[in-house]
Amino acid sequence: MEPFQENASSSNGKPKRYDVHSLISKPIRTSSCTIPNELLEFDYSYGYDCKRYFNLCKVDENVLVFASGNLIHFFHVGTRTVTTRRSSTGGGIGCITTNPSEEFSHLTVGENGTNPPIIIYQYPEMTVVGLLTGGTTGGYSRIDYTVDGKLLIAQGIEPDYMLTVWNWAEGEIVLRCKSFSNDVINVMFSPSVPGHITTCGLGHIKFWKMSHTFTGLKLQGELGRFGKTEISDIVGILPLPDEKVLSGCQWGNVLVWEAGLIKLEVCRKGRKSCHEGPITQLHMRAGEVMTAGLDGRIKIWFWETVELADPPDDDRFVEIEPIMEFRIGADPHHHSELMCLVGKAGDYEWYAQDGNGGIWLCDLTPAHHTEPPQQLLKCHAGPIVAVQASPVSSHVATLGEDGMLCVYDYAKRELLLSHRFQCAGRTMLWLPPTLDPTGAILVLGFSDGFLRAVALNLHDGHLSYPENRVNLIQLLKSHAQPITALALNGRETILVSGAEDRTIFVHRCVRGTPHVTIEPIGLVYTPSAVTSLDWKPGHAAVALVGCRHGQLLEVELPETPVDYTTISYHLRHVEIKQLTFQSVKSEIKRNLRIADIERRRQEKRARKLQTLETMRREDPRVEINEEAFLADSDADDEELEPLYIPKVPSAILWARYTDEDTLWLSMGGYDAGYVYEYGFDDEDPISCTPIPEAEDTELTCYLQE
């Protein structure tokens, strides 16, 4: 690859100064937006994108940094508190790292978005000392430095997957080329062999050299050949001083690479895997190799055994046992997932990023009795599927796909309690105090079809459950497939759940002591999986049910048990009205296109008429065929695309009644980005309101003044 040069210095040769405040993104508002900026004010962040590899670094002895969404998080170990800073583009943060040289106290952030920058901050002042642009078009997945901190390498994500080497102090791109045609997870300069680089990711590993040729400096890459070994995704890599490279693999062994080939595969005795899952990080110290994996274990290996081994050519395995092994996390049902390790001080204390929800401090001292791992931060492992605020106190509950229920005290900015269920969460409802005076009852819906009612012991003496903070008080098997929606009617007499098994189940809410109980009434079948539930205003128990394939039902439900459900819970005698959404987005786009063509045609005709008038004014005797002169402005030379109707109808994300007794619908998939207004007896929408700058964005919720 030919070297690039982009000078980021000012014209007088002095380092460029950056306006720090201009590099903090602001809320995105359209010109027609009526919502004031001050309506929402950011307060605190409890999130951690712990499933992202290498999303942890240390900028100070007691300050860790990680990224989540659009925020850089600074985690203060001593106080267990978080401060944040927004990204510059608003497109999110791809990766973070620090400069390894003691000369520089730099935090480096690779952002996501359109042509995103890499920003180098001076810590703790957070002044910008470098702004690197032109490395990629979509975002960054990994950044690394040379040992002396002078060169920076950045790996881009799709669509270009560009690998860029920078002289960051000068703001110059030294070398740049496409790394691979698929996701690249890790990139690393060799700490001991100058100019050697290793990249790896989905189904590949690649070895690079920065070589001086007669045409200049070039970046030459060689793709690793797996040979007889099964092709594997690779996350953890470690370049060695003798130019060999160690890597992990999906089945948990260590691969030794030399000259682009697998020289050895290291496993445990009896051909057992070194780890029960992918190895994410390798580190060498004093002749020992440390490995960390998604099985939650850190293992130490005496590497001289491997270096002295000489297995036969037809069976290149070396079997050894670890000399030490550490298990991170004490939960017997959920082991930790070590996404990366960051050294704390010396060789034996490490911070560990846990993909199963948190950050640990690990003592790896080679002794019989080490300090057990200490969890510094606990969070959800993956997406949060439901959020509910307490109706009586400063608490908010979150339910995750990981089955974790977390309750935060947002006044104190702390995680108050957490409990992990053995099933993925899907939806949640916090019961109002008018139904249960304790104000501490949550109803949770799970992917196993169970409803679980829990009582939260929010403070000492709150409930009569002194032994537990989260107490399961009721368990109901209402559905055969994942529960997707919950709704309590206005009179608080029935609780309705909807699920992927194409049913809604009606439960009776019975007030009592010490808490409310939920009793089954019956179920109603729906045309497709349930996606949303709401209620018709002014009616006691008329439910509005949105379905996955565009059907909307209005169902009048019983509030008390009926006498014909002794054999089956099927509620056969309920009144159901149905509306089926018809996709009109393609027609809307075509009509907009036709209107745009007509507008341009009229503009062209007006310009020609003006030209014609000017010609006649300049030469009154000229004879011009006006019809022929204007003919080409009426020509329809643009071909319209055919109307498109999705083969699988779009899902209803939410539906609600308006004050005019019409319906508003928000759709998923192809039909997203509009709010459609319907009358229940209408086949076509009354109106279709586009959401500015979000014509293809799914609107999953709304806030009504």
Coordinates of C-alpha atoms in Angstrom, one line a residue, residues 532-536 542-546 552-555 655-657 663-664 680:
S532 CA -48.5 -4.9 22.0
L533 CA -51.4 -4.4 24.5
D534 CA -53.4 -1.3 25.4
W535 CA -56.9 -0.4 26.5
K536 CA -59.8 1.5 25.0
V542 CA -61.8 -3.6 26.2
A543 CA -58.3 -4.5 25.2
L544 CA -56.4 -3.3 22.1
V545 CA -54.2 -6.2 20.9
G546 CA -51.4 -5.6 18.3
L552 CA -55.1 -5.3 15.4
L553 CA -57.9 -6.7 17.6
E554 CA -60.4 -5.0 19.9
V555 CA -61.5 -7.6 22.5
A655 CA -51.4 1.1 19.0
R656 CA -53.5 3.6 20.9
Y657 CA -56.8 5.4 20.6
L663 CA -56.3 4.7 16.1
W664 CA -52.6 5.5 15.9
F680 CA -61.5 0.6 13.0

